[in-house]
Amino acid sequence: MNATANHDTIAAIATAAGAAGVGVVRVSGPGVPAIAQALLGRPPTPRHAHFAAFRGADGELIDRGLLLYFPAPHSYTGEHVLELQGHGSVVLLDALLRRVCALGARLARPGEFTERAFLNGKLDLAQAEAVADLVAARSQAAARAALHSMEGVFSRRVLDLLQRLIDLRVHVEAAIDFPEEEIDFLADPAIARKLQALRDGHAALLQEAERGVRLSDGLRVVIVGRPNAGKSSLLNALAGRDRAIVTSIAGTTRDVLRETVWLDGIALELADTAGLRDTEDEVEREGVRRAHGELAMADVALLVTEQAHHAEDLALLTSLPPDVTRVVVVNKIDRDGGLPATGTMDAIQTLWLSARTGLGVDALREVLKRLAGQTGGEGAFSARRRHVDALRRVGNLLAQAAHALAALRAGELAAEELRQAQHVLGEITGTYTSDDLLGAIFGSFCIGK
Ligand code: GDP
């Protein structure tokens, strides 16, 4: 494929690092060599930093800076790329951008550079999405994970699974082509073992992808508990010096969400459980409905209590959706000179601490970080909900294929489930995509990326 075919030339300010820093105008497409020559006054040397005077059509100086030319296909987009580094003034960069457009480029849409990189086979879709996640990362762990995904750690895991799936399909399809041998084949334990190994590999990848989503999106922790249990105090203690970035969310007194605190990329939201009580009041009932809605979207419900085993708390814990992780904090241990501790109570992870003195709060921080996947090893990668959804669908299809083989001895059916599973896996890396999906993904990028 000719990487520069069918494309016009696009330009955008890629970075504008402020008055003291460097700003970059990035240009990509077939018109780049001509634009570079016009700005430099001679053909540019590939991958060489030219110090140049960028001038307008009238010869007037716009800015002085570096001009870098990357000929296709060895560039970010796979097309001819030009990077103009000037002073970080938005005014100068804007003038430079207009000059480049006068020379034949047009303004890039959000994410268009990365979209071209994807279309030219420089990145697969999961890697392209990781570029946006890297830019948006709110913690070091999230940035590191996005970097891993951008470098293909996640994609390689998906491709490995895909390869094993194709391998299995070859066997199943072969058996269908020779129906007289089908019965023997379906009884072959090697096939069942292969499918089981595939399902194990899939389950592990799904788990890591779920952690990857939490890494990039943050963990939604809702702090609940009866009035005066110490919810606000705990939020303050957790936020520590980050307290300044607490944002109050305006709402009625019955709105469940009051404030959000960011703790190393983890979103902690304070919920007032008063809104969760049974009530006859119309308005309050709406509050209850919303409160439960918020809790249903949370990853973790942190119950703060002064007294373990309080009936009202236990009722609340059982009313939570099953997939919300529950953590109990028994607060105010300073009152009777208790020591901080972690353990389990009724099979629920429980911490004894004091929000007032801070004793035991670090242990809770660690628990939250672990739940957010932030202490998870070297190879942690970022992922998106879209990827997790696809992996879950693959899981269902593999389960159905296993059932078709083991219980029904239906080779045709199993083959169809496996074929679909392959298709869905391919959606993650972009082997199979729709224009709508691409539009949604790249439209959410910032301009210049
Ligand atoms: P909320 O209604 O659950 O948000 O509770 P607050 O955080 O407003 O705390 C209620 C009261 O308990 C306040 O007077 C706090 O100072 C007090 N309190 C909170 N945490 C502790 C603690 O760890 N030890 C002690 N002794 N008092 C606490």
PDB file of N, CA, C and O in Angstrom, residues 330-367:
ATOM      1  N   VAL A 330     -13.754   0.581  60.215  1.00  0.00           N
ATOM      2  CA  VAL A 330     -14.224   0.863  61.569  1.00  0.00           C
ATOM      3  C   VAL A 330     -13.393   2.046  62.055  1.00  0.00           C
ATOM      4  O   VAL A 330     -12.179   1.933  62.270  1.00  0.00           O
ATOM      5  N   ASN A 331     -14.043   3.186  62.197  1.00  0.00           N
ATOM      6  CA  ASN A 331     -13.356   4.457  62.437  1.00  0.00           C
ATOM      7  C   ASN A 331     -13.287   4.788  63.942  1.00  0.00           C
ATOM      8  O   ASN A 331     -13.937   4.144  64.753  1.00  0.00           O
ATOM      9  N   LYS A 332     -12.493   5.788  64.250  1.00  0.00           N
ATOM     10  CA  LYS A 332     -12.399   6.389  65.593  1.00  0.00           C
ATOM     11  C   LYS A 332     -11.756   5.468  66.619  1.00  0.00           C
ATOM     12  O   LYS A 332     -12.134   5.462  67.796  1.00  0.00           O
ATOM     13  N   ILE A 333     -10.773   4.665  66.187  1.00  0.00           N
ATOM     14  CA  ILE A 333     -10.104   3.777  67.140  1.00  0.00           C
ATOM     15  C   ILE A 333      -9.348   4.569  68.196  1.00  0.00           C
ATOM     16  O   ILE A 333      -9.005   4.049  69.244  1.00  0.00           O
ATOM     17  N   ASP A 334      -9.065   5.861  67.907  1.00  0.00           N
ATOM     18  CA  ASP A 334      -8.310   6.685  68.877  1.00  0.00           C
ATOM     19  C   ASP A 334      -9.085   6.890  70.173  1.00  0.00           C
ATOM     20  O   ASP A 334      -8.500   7.117  71.231  1.00  0.00           O
ATOM     21  N   ARG A 335     -10.422   6.748  70.114  1.00  0.00           N
ATOM     22  CA  ARG A 335     -11.215   7.051  71.305  1.00  0.00           C
ATOM     23  C   ARG A 335     -10.952   6.083  72.449  1.00  0.00           C
ATOM     24  O   ARG A 335     -10.977   6.441  73.605  1.00  0.00           O
ATOM     25  N   ASP A 336     -10.707   4.812  72.119  1.00  0.00           N
ATOM     26  CA  ASP A 336     -10.395   3.883  73.206  1.00  0.00           C
ATOM     27  C   ASP A 336      -8.976   3.337  73.080  1.00  0.00           C
ATOM     28  O   ASP A 336      -8.681   2.232  73.537  1.00  0.00           O
ATOM     29  N   GLY A 337      -8.130   4.145  72.420  1.00  0.00           N
ATOM     30  CA  GLY A 337      -6.714   3.769  72.355  1.00  0.00           C
ATOM     31  C   GLY A 337      -6.429   2.518  71.555  1.00  0.00           C
ATOM     32  O   GLY A 337      -5.425   1.853  71.776  1.00  0.00           O
ATOM     33  N   GLY A 338      -7.319   2.183  70.608  1.00  0.00           N
ATOM     34  CA  GLY A 338      -7.125   0.978  69.797  1.00  0.00           C
ATOM     35  C   GLY A 338      -5.989   1.143  68.804  1.00  0.00           C
ATOM     36  O   GLY A 338      -5.541   2.249  68.527  1.00  0.00           O
ATOM     37  N   LEU A 339      -5.498   0.000  68.279  1.00  0.00           N
ATOM     38  CA  LEU A 339      -4.427   0.018  67.295  1.00  0.00           C
ATOM     39  C   LEU A 339      -5.005  -0.192  65.894  1.00  0.00           C
ATOM     40  O   LEU A 339      -5.995  -0.896  65.745  1.00  0.00           O
ATOM     41  N   PRO A 340      -4.361   0.412  64.892  1.00  0.00           N
ATOM     42  CA  PRO A 340      -4.854   0.182  63.530  1.00  0.00           C
ATOM     43  C   PRO A 340      -4.660  -1.276  63.140  1.00  0.00           C
ATOM     44  O   PRO A 340      -3.718  -1.915  63.598  1.00  0.00           O
ATOM     45  N   ALA A 341      -5.566  -1.787  62.336  1.00  0.00           N
ATOM     46  CA  ALA A 341      -5.459  -3.184  61.921  1.00  0.00           C
ATOM     47  C   ALA A 341      -6.175  -3.386  60.605  1.00  0.00           C
ATOM     48  O   ALA A 341      -7.009  -2.572  60.207  1.00  0.00           O
ATOM     49  N   THR A 342      -5.823  -4.461  59.916  1.00  0.00           N
ATOM     50  CA  THR A 342      -6.597  -4.871  58.740  1.00  0.00           C
ATOM     51  C   THR A 342      -6.926  -6.334  58.903  1.00  0.00           C
ATOM     52  O   THR A 342      -6.146  -7.100  59.460  1.00  0.00           O
ATOM     53  N   GLY A 343      -8.087  -6.688  58.442  1.00  0.00           N
ATOM     54  CA  GLY A 343      -8.505  -8.086  58.559  1.00  0.00           C
ATOM     55  C   GLY A 343      -9.797  -8.277  57.809  1.00  0.00           C
ATOM     56  O   GLY A 343     -10.109  -7.507  56.900  1.00  0.00           O
ATOM     57  N   THR A 344     -10.530  -9.306  58.163  1.00  0.00           N
ATOM     58  CA  THR A 344     -11.836  -9.494  57.541  1.00  0.00           C
ATOM     59  C   THR A 344     -12.889  -9.670  58.615  1.00  0.00           C
ATOM     60  O   THR A 344     -12.603 -10.134  59.718  1.00  0.00           O
ATOM     61  N   MET A 345     -14.088  -9.227  58.271  1.00  0.00           N
ATOM     62  CA  MET A 345     -15.204  -9.376  59.188  1.00  0.00           C
ATOM     63  C   MET A 345     -16.371  -9.838  58.317  1.00  0.00           C
ATOM     64  O   MET A 345     -16.666  -9.194  57.307  1.00  0.00           O
ATOM     65  N   ASP A 346     -16.996 -10.947  58.658  1.00  0.00           N
ATOM     66  CA  ASP A 346     -18.045 -11.528  57.809  1.00  0.00           C
ATOM     67  C   ASP A 346     -17.558 -11.646  56.371  1.00  0.00           C
ATOM     68  O   ASP A 346     -18.275 -11.291  55.425  1.00  0.00           O
ATOM     69  N   ALA A 347     -16.319 -12.049  56.193  1.00  0.00           N
ATOM     70  CA  ALA A 347     -15.712 -12.253  54.869  1.00  0.00           C
ATOM     71  C   ALA A 347     -15.540 -10.961  54.077  1.00  0.00           C
ATOM     72  O   ALA A 347     -15.278 -10.989  52.884  1.00  0.00           O
ATOM     73  N   ILE A 348     -15.685  -9.826  54.753  1.00  0.00           N
ATOM     74  CA  ILE A 348     -15.483  -8.550  54.057  1.00  0.00           C
ATOM     75  C   ILE A 348     -14.204  -7.908  54.578  1.00  0.00           C
ATOM     76  O   ILE A 348     -13.963  -7.884  55.802  1.00  0.00           O
ATOM     77  N   GLN A 349     -13.379  -7.401  53.649  1.00  0.00           N
ATOM     78  CA  GLN A 349     -12.143  -6.761  54.080  1.00  0.00           C
ATOM     79  C   GLN A 349     -12.461  -5.565  54.991  1.00  0.00           C
ATOM     80  O   GLN A 349     -13.279  -4.717  54.660  1.00  0.00           O
ATOM     81  N   THR A 350     -11.802  -5.532  56.152  1.00  0.00           N
ATOM     82  CA  THR A 350     -12.118  -4.517  57.145  1.00  0.00           C
ATOM     83  C   THR A 350     -10.837  -3.878  57.674  1.00  0.00           C
ATOM     84  O   THR A 350      -9.826  -4.556  57.870  1.00  0.00           O
ATOM     85  N   LEU A 351     -10.894  -2.561  57.856  1.00  0.00           N
ATOM     86  CA  LEU A 351      -9.747  -1.849  58.423  1.00  0.00           C
ATOM     87  C   LEU A 351     -10.193  -1.090  59.659  1.00  0.00           C
ATOM     88  O   LEU A 351     -11.267  -0.489  59.662  1.00  0.00           O
ATOM     89  N   TRP A 352      -9.368  -1.131  60.690  1.00  0.00           N
ATOM     90  CA  TRP A 352      -9.630  -0.355  61.895  1.00  0.00           C
ATOM     91  C   TRP A 352      -8.658   0.823  61.874  1.00  0.00           C
ATOM     92  O   TRP A 352      -7.439   0.636  61.752  1.00  0.00           O
ATOM     93  N   LEU A 353      -9.188   2.049  61.922  1.00  0.00           N
ATOM     94  CA  LEU A 353      -8.310   3.212  61.796  1.00  0.00           C
ATOM     95  C   LEU A 353      -8.921   4.431  62.471  1.00  0.00           C
ATOM     96  O   LEU A 353     -10.024   4.373  63.033  1.00  0.00           O
ATOM     97  N   SER A 354      -8.190   5.513  62.421  1.00  0.00           N
ATOM     98  CA  SER A 354      -8.714   6.779  62.938  1.00  0.00           C
ATOM     99  C   SER A 354      -8.538   7.856  61.883  1.00  0.00           C
ATOM    100  O   SER A 354      -7.422   8.205  61.520  1.00  0.00           O
ATOM    101  N   ALA A 355      -9.653   8.354  61.394  1.00  0.00           N
ATOM    102  CA  ALA A 355      -9.598   9.430  60.395  1.00  0.00           C
ATOM    103  C   ALA A 355      -9.038  10.694  61.047  1.00  0.00           C
ATOM    104  O   ALA A 355      -8.368  11.486  60.393  1.00  0.00           O
ATOM    105  N   ARG A 356      -9.279  10.833  62.350  1.00  0.00           N
ATOM    106  CA  ARG A 356      -8.840  12.065  63.030  1.00  0.00           C
ATOM    107  C   ARG A 356      -7.324  12.106  63.191  1.00  0.00           C
ATOM    108  O   ARG A 356      -6.687  13.077  62.831  1.00  0.00           O
ATOM    109  N   THR A 357      -6.735  11.015  63.707  1.00  0.00           N
ATOM    110  CA  THR A 357      -5.279  11.035  63.938  1.00  0.00           C
ATOM    111  C   THR A 357      -4.506  10.547  62.709  1.00  0.00           C
ATOM    112  O   THR A 357      -3.301  10.730  62.625  1.00  0.00           O
ATOM    113  N   GLY A 358      -5.196   9.914  61.794  1.00  0.00           N
ATOM    114  CA  GLY A 358      -4.506   9.402  60.595  1.00  0.00           C
ATOM    115  C   GLY A 358      -3.943   8.001  60.790  1.00  0.00           C
ATOM    116  O   GLY A 358      -3.417   7.408  59.856  1.00  0.00           O
ATOM    117  N   LEU A 359      -4.070   7.463  61.990  1.00  0.00           N
ATOM    118  CA  LEU A 359      -3.565   6.104  62.259  1.00  0.00           C
ATOM    119  C   LEU A 359      -4.302   5.088  61.389  1.00  0.00           C
ATOM    120  O   LEU A 359      -5.523   5.002  61.442  1.00  0.00           O
ATOM    121  N   GLY A 360      -3.561   4.344  60.604  1.00  0.00           N
ATOM    122  CA  GLY A 360      -4.176   3.291  59.797  1.00  0.00           C
ATOM    123  C   GLY A 360      -4.680   3.761  58.433  1.00  0.00           C
ATOM    124  O   GLY A 360      -5.121   2.949  57.616  1.00  0.00           O
ATOM    125  N   VAL A 361      -4.598   5.070  58.180  1.00  0.00           N
ATOM    126  CA  VAL A 361      -5.122   5.582  56.907  1.00  0.00           C
ATOM    127  C   VAL A 361      -4.235   5.153  55.729  1.00  0.00           C
ATOM    128  O   VAL A 361      -4.729   4.882  54.638  1.00  0.00           O
ATOM    129  N   ASP A 362      -2.923   5.068  55.987  1.00  0.00           N
ATOM    130  CA  ASP A 362      -2.011   4.624  54.919  1.00  0.00           C
ATOM    131  C   ASP A 362      -2.364   3.213  54.435  1.00  0.00           C
ATOM    132  O   ASP A 362      -2.279   2.928  53.245  1.00  0.00           O
ATOM    133  N   ALA A 363      -2.756   2.357  55.386  1.00  0.00           N
ATOM    134  CA  ALA A 363      -3.119   0.987  55.010  1.00  0.00           C
ATOM    135  C   ALA A 363      -4.324   1.010  54.074  1.00  0.00           C
ATOM    136  O   ALA A 363      -4.389   0.249  53.102  1.00  0.00           O
ATOM    137  N   LEU A 364      -5.270   1.914  54.345  1.00  0.00           N
ATOM    138  CA  LEU A 364      -6.449   2.028  53.481  1.00  0.00           C
ATOM    139  C   LEU A 364      -6.048   2.532  52.099  1.00  0.00           C
ATOM    140  O   LEU A 364      -6.546   2.054  51.074  1.00  0.00           O
ATOM    141  N   ARG A 365      -5.121   3.498  52.086  1.00  0.00           N
ATOM    142  CA  ARG A 365      -4.616   4.004  50.799  1.00  0.00           C
ATOM    143  C   ARG A 365      -4.047   2.870  49.959  1.00  0.00           C
ATOM    144  O   ARG A 365      -4.301   2.770  48.766  1.00  0.00           O
ATOM    145  N   GLU A 366      -3.286   2.011  50.627  1.00  0.00           N
ATOM    146  CA  GLU A 366      -2.684   0.877  49.915  1.00  0.00           C
ATOM    147  C   GLU A 366      -3.757  -0.072  49.383  1.00  0.00           C
ATOM    148  O   GLU A 366      -3.653  -0.579  48.273  1.00  0.00           O
ATOM    149  N   VAL A 367      -4.784  -0.307  50.194  1.00  0.00           N
ATOM    150  CA  VAL A 367      -5.875  -1.192  49.756  1.00  0.00           C
ATOM    151  C   VAL A 367      -6.526  -0.614  48.500  1.00  0.00           C
ATOM    152  O   VAL A 367      -6.773  -1.318  47.517  1.00  0.00           O
TER     153      VAL A 367
END
